[in-house]
PDB file of C-alpha atoms in Angstrom:
ATOM      1  CA  ASP A   1       0.219  13.888  -4.444  1.00 60.00           C
ATOM      2  CA  ALA A   2       3.752  14.236  -5.206  1.00 61.00           C
ATOM      3  CA  LYS A   3       5.483  11.457  -7.049  1.00 85.00           C
ATOM      4  CA  THR A   4       8.460   9.415  -5.811  1.00 91.00           C
ATOM      5  CA  THR A   5      11.570   8.119  -7.273  1.00 93.00           C
ATOM      6  CA  GLN A   6      13.258   5.043  -5.858  1.00 95.00           C
ATOM      7  CA  PRO A   7      16.114   2.789  -6.939  1.00 96.00           C
ATOM      8  CA  THR A   8      14.767  -0.498  -8.195  1.00 94.00           C
ATOM      9  CA  SER A   9      16.890  -2.746  -6.144  1.00 96.00           C
ATOM     10  CA  MET A  10      19.505  -2.596  -3.395  1.00 97.00           C
ATOM     11  CA  ASP A  11      21.674  -5.201  -1.544  1.00 97.00           C
ATOM     12  CA  CYS A  12      22.860  -5.077   2.135  1.00 96.00           C
ATOM     13  CA  ALA A  13      24.950  -7.398   4.264  1.00 97.00           C
ATOM     14  CA  GLU A  14      23.218  -8.825   7.317  1.00 97.00           C
ATOM     15  CA  GLY A  15      23.993  -6.783  10.542  1.00 96.00           C
ATOM     16  CA  ARG A  16      24.810  -3.582   8.640  1.00 96.00           C
ATOM     17  CA  ALA A  17      22.497  -0.644   8.123  1.00 97.00           C
ATOM     18  CA  ALA A  18      20.450  -0.553   5.181  1.00 98.00           C
ATOM     19  CA  ASN A  19      19.810   3.056   3.659  1.00 98.00           C
ATOM     20  CA  LEU A  20      17.039   3.285   1.273  1.00 98.00           C
ATOM     21  CA  PRO A  21      16.693   6.450  -0.633  1.00 97.00           C
ATOM     22  CA  CYS A  22      13.548   8.261  -1.966  1.00 96.00           C
ATOM     23  CA  ASN A  23      13.451  11.360  -4.012  1.00 95.00           C
ATOM     24  CA  HIS A  24      10.321  13.509  -3.818  1.00 92.00           C
ATOM     25  CA  SER A  25      11.308  16.814  -5.247  1.00 90.00           C
ATOM     26  CA  THR A  26       7.802  18.115  -5.883  1.00 88.00           C
ATOM     27  CA  ILE A  27       6.541  17.541  -2.426  1.00 88.00           C
ATOM     28  CA  SER A  28       4.413  20.264  -0.931  1.00 85.00           C
ATOM     29  CA  GLY A  29       4.306  21.735   2.539  1.00 84.00           C
ATOM     30  CA  ASN A  30       1.597  19.733   3.864  1.00 82.00           C
ATOM     31  CA  GLU A  31       2.558  16.413   2.536  1.00 85.00           C
ATOM     32  CA  TYR A  32       3.887  13.573   4.648  1.00 88.00           C
ATOM     33  CA  VAL A  33       6.521  10.934   3.866  1.00 91.00           C
ATOM     34  CA  TYR A  34       5.440   7.410   4.439  1.00 91.00           C
ATOM     35  CA  TRP A  35       7.328   4.185   4.116  1.00 95.00           C
ATOM     36  CA  TYR A  36       5.809   0.808   3.766  1.00 95.00           C
ATOM     37  CA  ARG A  37       7.245  -2.655   3.153  1.00 96.00           C
ATOM     38  CA  GLN A  38       5.894  -5.795   1.559  1.00 94.00           C
ATOM     39  CA  ILE A  39       7.505  -9.109   2.664  1.00 93.00           C
ATOM     40  CA  HIS A  40       7.197 -11.745   0.045  1.00 86.00           C
ATOM     41  CA  SER A  41       3.556 -11.768  -0.996  1.00 81.00           C
ATOM     42  CA  GLN A  42       1.942 -10.451   2.270  1.00 90.00           C
ATOM     43  CA  GLY A  43       0.114  -7.250   2.453  1.00 92.00           C
ATOM     44  CA  PRO A  44       2.233  -4.156   2.732  1.00 92.00           C
ATOM     45  CA  GLN A  45       3.105  -3.008   6.250  1.00 94.00           C
ATOM     46  CA  TYR A  46       3.372   0.353   7.619  1.00 93.00           C
ATOM     47  CA  ILE A  47       6.927   1.345   8.793  1.00 96.00           C
ATOM     48  CA  ILE A  48       7.294   4.997   9.636  1.00 95.00           C
ATOM     49  CA  HIS A  49       6.308   8.503   8.362  1.00 92.00           C
ATOM     50  CA  GLY A  50       7.456  12.094   8.899  1.00 92.00           C
ATOM     51  CA  LEU A  51       6.665  15.580   7.868  1.00 90.00           C
ATOM     52  CA  LYS A  52       9.613  17.713   8.362  1.00 90.00           C
ATOM     53  CA  ASN A  53      11.774  16.298  11.313  1.00 87.00           C
ATOM     54  CA  ASN A  54      13.546  13.116  11.342  1.00 93.00           C
ATOM     55  CA  GLU A  55      11.692  10.359  13.087  1.00 95.00           C
ATOM     56  CA  THR A  56      12.732   7.062  14.766  1.00 96.00           C
ATOM     57  CA  ASN A  57      10.588   4.132  15.935  1.00 95.00           C
ATOM     58  CA  GLU A  58      11.306   0.515  16.995  1.00 94.00           C
ATOM     59  CA  MET A  59      11.475  -0.482  13.175  1.00 93.00           C
ATOM     60  CA  ALA A  60      13.456   2.285  11.434  1.00 97.00           C
ATOM     61  CA  SER A  61      14.490   5.819  11.227  1.00 97.00           C
ATOM     62  CA  LEU A  62      13.521   8.428   8.677  1.00 97.00           C
ATOM     63  CA  ILE A  63      15.867  11.070   7.635  1.00 97.00           C
ATOM     64  CA  ILE A  64      14.325  14.084   5.672  1.00 96.00           C
ATOM     65  CA  THR A  65      16.473  16.548   3.993  1.00 95.00           C
ATOM     66  CA  GLU A  66      16.131  20.074   5.020  1.00 94.00           C
ATOM     67  CA  ASP A  67      14.345  21.233   1.780  1.00 94.00           C
ATOM     68  CA  ARG A  68      12.112  17.920   2.004  1.00 94.00           C
ATOM     69  CA  LYS A  69      12.863  16.965  -1.466  1.00 94.00           C
ATOM     70  CA  SER A  70      14.282  13.551  -0.533  1.00 95.00           C
ATOM     71  CA  SER A  71      14.422  11.148   2.371  1.00 96.00           C
ATOM     72  CA  THR A  72      16.287   8.106   3.441  1.00 97.00           C
ATOM     73  CA  LEU A  73      14.743   5.121   5.282  1.00 98.00           C
ATOM     74  CA  ILE A  74      17.334   3.454   7.563  1.00 98.00           C
ATOM     75  CA  LEU A  75      17.261   0.013   8.997  1.00 97.00           C
ATOM     76  CA  PRO A  76      20.030   0.103  11.453  1.00 96.00           C
ATOM     77  CA  HIS A  77      21.085  -3.608  11.761  1.00 95.00           C
ATOM     78  CA  ALA A  78      19.440  -5.283   8.795  1.00 96.00           C
ATOM     79  CA  THR A  79      18.358  -8.941   9.230  1.00 96.00           C
ATOM     80  CA  LEU A  80      17.524 -11.498   6.552  1.00 96.00           C
ATOM     81  CA  ARG A  81      13.804 -10.968   7.647  1.00 95.00           C
ATOM     82  CA  ASP A  82      14.208  -7.527   6.235  1.00 97.00           C
ATOM     83  CA  THR A  83      14.354  -8.776   2.759  1.00 97.00           C
ATOM     84  CA  ALA A  84      11.249  -7.046   1.105  1.00 96.00           C
ATOM     85  CA  VAL A  85      10.110  -4.322  -1.256  1.00 94.00           C
ATOM     86  CA  TYR A  86       9.990  -0.995   0.491  1.00 96.00           C
ATOM     87  CA  TYR A  87       7.601   1.642  -0.768  1.00 94.00           C
ATOM     88  CA  CYS A  88       7.998   5.330  -0.394  1.00 94.00           C
ATOM     89  CA  ILE A  89       4.786   7.432  -0.883  1.00 90.00           C
ATOM     90  CA  VAL A  90       4.181  11.101  -0.334  1.00 87.00           C
ATOM     91  CA  THR A  91       0.687  12.288   0.503  1.00 80.00           C
ATOM     92  CA  GLN A  92      -1.385  14.752   2.452  1.00 70.00           C
ATOM     93  CA  GLY A  93      -2.504  13.397   5.745  1.00 57.00           C
ATOM     94  CA  GLY A  94      -6.203  13.167   4.749  1.00 58.00           C
ATOM     95  CA  SER A  95      -5.448  12.546   1.146  1.00 61.00           C
ATOM     96  CA  GLU A  96      -8.176  10.384  -0.492  1.00 68.00           C
ATOM     97  CA  LYS A  97      -6.034   8.763  -3.351  1.00 70.00           C
ATOM     98  CA  LEU A  98      -2.924   6.942  -2.374  1.00 75.00           C
ATOM     99  CA  VAL A  99      -0.663   5.755  -5.249  1.00 77.00           C
ATOM    100  CA  PHE A 100       2.134   3.526  -5.031  1.00 80.00           C
ATOM    101  CA  GLY A 101       5.190   3.234  -7.185  1.00 82.00           C
ATOM    102  CA  LYS A 102       7.234   0.088  -7.927  1.00 85.00           C
ATOM    103  CA  GLY A 103       9.279   0.343  -4.727  1.00 92.00           C
ATOM    104  CA  THR A 104      12.944  -0.790  -3.990  1.00 95.00           C
ATOM    105  CA  LYS A 105      13.570  -4.573  -3.636  1.00 95.00           C
ATOM    106  CA  LEU A 106      15.950  -4.838  -0.808  1.00 97.00           C
ATOM    107  CA  THR A 107      17.984  -7.978  -0.374  1.00 97.00           C
ATOM    108  CA  VAL A 108      19.626  -8.772   2.878  1.00 97.00           C
ATOM    109  CA  ASN A 109      22.644 -11.160   2.293  1.00 96.00           C
ATOM    110  CA  PRO A 110      24.115 -13.468   4.954  1.00 95.00           C
TER     111      PRO A 110
ATOM    112  CA  ASN B   1      -9.387  -6.969  16.572  1.00 65.00           C
ATOM    113  CA  ALA B   2      -8.881  -8.757  13.178  1.00 78.00           C
ATOM    114  CA  GLY B   3      -8.034  -5.587  11.206  1.00 93.00           C
ATOM    115  CA  VAL B   4      -8.533  -6.006   7.527  1.00 96.00           C
ATOM    116  CA  THR B   5      -9.958  -9.288   6.363  1.00 97.00           C
ATOM    117  CA  GLN B   6     -10.107 -10.398   2.643  1.00 97.00           C
ATOM    118  CA  THR B   7     -12.203 -13.301   1.390  1.00 97.00           C
ATOM    119  CA  PRO B   8     -11.679 -15.437  -0.346  1.00 96.00           C
ATOM    120  CA  LYS B   9      -7.996 -16.045  -0.236  1.00 95.00           C
ATOM    121  CA  PHE B  10      -7.710 -17.792  -3.501  1.00 96.00           C
ATOM    122  CA  ARG B  11      -9.919 -18.221  -6.450  1.00 96.00           C
ATOM    123  CA  VAL B  12      -9.768 -19.517 -10.152  1.00 97.00           C
ATOM    124  CA  LEU B  13     -12.336 -18.272 -12.594  1.00 96.00           C
ATOM    125  CA  LYS B  14     -13.019 -18.973 -16.245  1.00 97.00           C
ATOM    126  CA  THR B  15     -13.211 -16.095 -18.642  1.00 97.00           C
ATOM    127  CA  GLY B  16     -16.473 -14.512 -18.663  1.00 97.00           C
ATOM    128  CA  GLN B  17     -17.412 -15.524 -15.132  1.00 97.00           C
ATOM    129  CA  SER B  18     -18.269 -13.115 -12.514  1.00 96.00           C
ATOM    130  CA  MET B  19     -17.319 -12.887  -8.919  1.00 95.00           C
ATOM    131  CA  THR B  20     -17.096 -10.496  -5.905  1.00 97.00           C
ATOM    132  CA  LEU B  21     -14.187  -9.922  -3.517  1.00 97.00           C
ATOM    133  CA  LEU B  22     -15.015  -8.977  -0.013  1.00 97.00           C
ATOM    134  CA  CYS B  23     -13.114  -6.735   2.240  1.00 98.00           C
ATOM    135  CA  ALA B  24     -14.017  -6.200   5.879  1.00 98.00           C
ATOM    136  CA  GLN B  25     -12.441  -3.883   8.541  1.00 97.00           C
ATOM    137  CA  ASP B  26     -13.180  -3.685  12.157  1.00 96.00           C
ATOM    138  CA  MET B  27     -11.260  -0.491  12.836  1.00 94.00           C
ATOM    139  CA  ASN B  28     -14.167   1.915  11.969  1.00 94.00           C
ATOM    140  CA  HIS B  29     -12.059   3.501   9.186  1.00 93.00           C
ATOM    141  CA  GLU B  30     -13.632   5.835   6.785  1.00 92.00           C
ATOM    142  CA  TYR B  31     -11.351   5.225   3.916  1.00 91.00           C
ATOM    143  CA  MET B  32     -11.015   1.842   1.937  1.00 94.00           C
ATOM    144  CA  TYR B  33      -8.953   0.991  -1.102  1.00 93.00           C
ATOM    145  CA  TRP B  34      -8.580  -1.827  -3.614  1.00 96.00           C
ATOM    146  CA  TYR B  35      -5.246  -2.418  -5.187  1.00 94.00           C
ATOM    147  CA  ARG B  36      -4.050  -5.039  -7.622  1.00 95.00           C
ATOM    148  CA  GLN B  37      -0.412  -6.237  -7.853  1.00 93.00           C
ATOM    149  CA  ASP B  38       1.141  -7.989 -10.865  1.00 91.00           C
ATOM    150  CA  PRO B  39       4.509  -9.718 -10.963  1.00 83.00           C
ATOM    151  CA  GLY B  40       7.322  -7.253 -10.960  1.00 76.00           C
ATOM    152  CA  MET B  41       4.926  -4.282 -10.617  1.00 78.00           C
ATOM    153  CA  GLY B  42       3.993  -2.327  -7.641  1.00 81.00           C
ATOM    154  CA  LEU B  43       0.507  -1.716  -6.270  1.00 87.00           C
ATOM    155  CA  ARG B  44      -1.957  -0.133  -8.716  1.00 90.00           C
ATOM    156  CA  LEU B  45      -4.995   1.647  -7.278  1.00 91.00           C
ATOM    157  CA  ILE B  46      -8.314   0.264  -8.585  1.00 95.00           C
ATOM    158  CA  HIS B  47     -11.048   2.039  -6.866  1.00 95.00           C
ATOM    159  CA  TYR B  48     -11.264   3.526  -3.293  1.00 93.00           C
ATOM    160  CA  SER B  49     -14.115   4.956  -0.935  1.00 93.00           C
ATOM    161  CA  VAL B  50     -14.066   7.671   1.390  1.00 90.00           C
ATOM    162  CA  GLY B  51     -17.102   6.767   3.219  1.00 92.00           C
ATOM    163  CA  GLU B  52     -20.233   4.526   3.429  1.00 94.00           C
ATOM    164  CA  GLY B  53     -22.147   5.076   0.130  1.00 94.00           C
ATOM    165  CA  THR B  54     -19.272   6.724  -1.884  1.00 94.00           C
ATOM    166  CA  THR B  55     -16.723   5.298  -4.332  1.00 95.00           C
ATOM    167  CA  ALA B  56     -14.293   6.654  -6.734  1.00 93.00           C
ATOM    168  CA  LYS B  57     -11.958   5.482  -9.705  1.00 93.00           C
ATOM    169  CA  GLY B  58      -8.326   4.949  -9.036  1.00 91.00           C
ATOM    170  CA  GLU B  59      -5.606   4.350 -11.655  1.00 88.00           C
ATOM    171  CA  VAL B  60      -6.860   1.204 -13.183  1.00 94.00           C
ATOM    172  CA  PRO B  61     -10.586   0.907 -12.816  1.00 96.00           C
ATOM    173  CA  ASP B  62     -11.848  -0.486 -16.070  1.00 96.00           C
ATOM    174  CA  GLY B  63     -13.461  -4.104 -15.728  1.00 96.00           C
ATOM    175  CA  TYR B  64     -14.206  -3.589 -11.999  1.00 97.00           C
ATOM    176  CA  ASN B  65     -17.051  -2.314  -9.958  1.00 97.00           C
ATOM    177  CA  VAL B  66     -17.136  -1.619  -6.237  1.00 97.00           C
ATOM    178  CA  SER B  67     -19.688  -0.892  -3.559  1.00 97.00           C
ATOM    179  CA  ARG B  68     -19.594   0.410   0.048  1.00 97.00           C
ATOM    180  CA  LEU B  69     -23.202  -0.217   1.483  1.00 95.00           C
ATOM    181  CA  LYS B  70     -21.849  -0.582   4.950  1.00 96.00           C
ATOM    182  CA  LYS B  71     -18.887   1.306   6.454  1.00 96.00           C
ATOM    183  CA  GLN B  72     -17.161  -1.820   7.428  1.00 97.00           C
ATOM    184  CA  ASN B  73     -17.266  -3.502   4.153  1.00 97.00           C
ATOM    185  CA  PHE B  74     -15.925  -2.759   0.660  1.00 98.00           C
ATOM    186  CA  LEU B  75     -16.775  -5.161  -2.213  1.00 98.00           C
ATOM    187  CA  LEU B  76     -14.932  -5.465  -5.571  1.00 98.00           C
ATOM    188  CA  GLY B  77     -16.812  -7.154  -8.311  1.00 97.00           C
ATOM    189  CA  LEU B  78     -15.713  -8.586 -11.701  1.00 96.00           C
ATOM    190  CA  GLU B  79     -18.707  -8.678 -13.974  1.00 91.00           C
ATOM    191  CA  SER B  80     -17.027 -10.645 -16.761  1.00 96.00           C
ATOM    192  CA  ALA B  81     -13.600 -11.790 -15.801  1.00 96.00           C
ATOM    193  CA  ALA B  82     -10.622 -11.628 -18.447  1.00 97.00           C
ATOM    194  CA  PRO B  83      -7.237 -13.293 -18.354  1.00 96.00           C
ATOM    195  CA  SER B  84      -5.713  -9.860 -17.963  1.00 95.00           C
ATOM    196  CA  GLN B  85      -7.452  -9.661 -14.445  1.00 97.00           C
ATOM    197  CA  THR B  86      -5.343 -12.440 -13.169  1.00 97.00           C
ATOM    198  CA  SER B  87      -3.451 -10.740 -10.071  1.00 97.00           C
ATOM    199  CA  VAL B  88      -3.186 -10.333  -6.508  1.00 96.00           C
ATOM    200  CA  TYR B  89      -5.674  -8.103  -5.005  1.00 97.00           C
ATOM    201  CA  PHE B  90      -5.193  -6.307  -1.739  1.00 97.00           C
ATOM    202  CA  CYS B  91      -7.627  -4.274   0.290  1.00 97.00           C
ATOM    203  CA  ALA B  92      -6.656  -1.458   2.493  1.00 94.00           C
ATOM    204  CA  SER B  93      -8.287   1.044   5.054  1.00 94.00           C
ATOM    205  CA  ARG B  94      -7.331   4.090   7.025  1.00 90.00           C
ATOM    206  CA  GLU B  95      -8.844   6.682   9.178  1.00 87.00           C
ATOM    207  CA  THR B  96      -9.767  10.120   7.673  1.00 74.00           C
ATOM    208  CA  GLY B  97      -7.036  12.511   7.875  1.00 56.00           C
ATOM    209  CA  ARG B  98      -6.290  14.633  10.704  1.00 57.00           C
ATOM    210  CA  GLY B  99      -2.662  14.539  10.330  1.00 58.00           C
ATOM    211  CA  HIS B 100      -0.993  10.916  10.328  1.00 70.00           C
ATOM    212  CA  SER B 101      -3.174   8.091   8.904  1.00 79.00           C
ATOM    213  CA  PRO B 102      -1.413   4.889   7.745  1.00 85.00           C
ATOM    214  CA  LEU B 103      -3.000   2.419   5.523  1.00 89.00           C
ATOM    215  CA  HIS B 104      -3.688  -1.104   7.118  1.00 93.00           C
ATOM    216  CA  PHE B 105      -3.760  -3.869   4.506  1.00 95.00           C
ATOM    217  CA  GLY B 106      -5.349  -7.338   4.123  1.00 96.00           C
ATOM    218  CA  ASN B 107      -3.316 -10.307   3.168  1.00 94.00           C
ATOM    219  CA  GLY B 108      -4.605 -10.548  -0.359  1.00 96.00           C
ATOM    220  CA  THR B 109      -6.733 -12.429  -2.667  1.00 97.00           C
ATOM    221  CA  ARG B 110      -5.016 -14.412  -5.337  1.00 96.00           C
ATOM    222  CA  LEU B 111      -7.160 -14.565  -8.477  1.00 97.00           C
ATOM    223  CA  THR B 112      -6.428 -16.724 -11.692  1.00 97.00           C
ATOM    224  CA  VAL B 113      -8.567 -16.297 -14.762  1.00 97.00           C
ATOM    225  CA  THR B 114      -8.043 -19.215 -17.252  1.00 96.00           C
TER     226      THR B 114
END
């Protein structure tokens, strides 16, 4: 599975959009981009995934560049409850081994 | 539908003691995983299983053993606990891949080895 690079930490003002970048320059054609988040010490929670096209669900939007070498997770109106560690991973749909990096610690400030 | 359930939630062991962490899922998922998480670190994969009766090593398998005798259960064993195994342990499961297959996580087991 392709490796990912994320900033260690980011800050965002409450009510503003939070844009979390992820670099995955070695991604291959059949690999998906997945985003998870971990609030405090809970188990990580699935947010969104994509292959080539931009995706949106009730939690977030995912923008994938045309060359697929990077992506951005967008939380359109961040709240204090969105403070968490966000993980970007890249993997084939049926890949057996799923490896996480250290993620981005997002702090939403009042 | 409980999802992924981990037992126990908390445990304190003395060095050299053994224990087994249990993960149970009720979603009929084929793949199951054990991760550990240490302060300031991300999740590190210990072992995983792609089906009943199968197991494989992850990134940090030393000091741990696993078994998947039933599809719904994935057990993580520590034969002789060491302080370096103090951590939060997360279990996860997912369907086999035909396209999109996200991980579902339990809420963790907090283990302290003194």
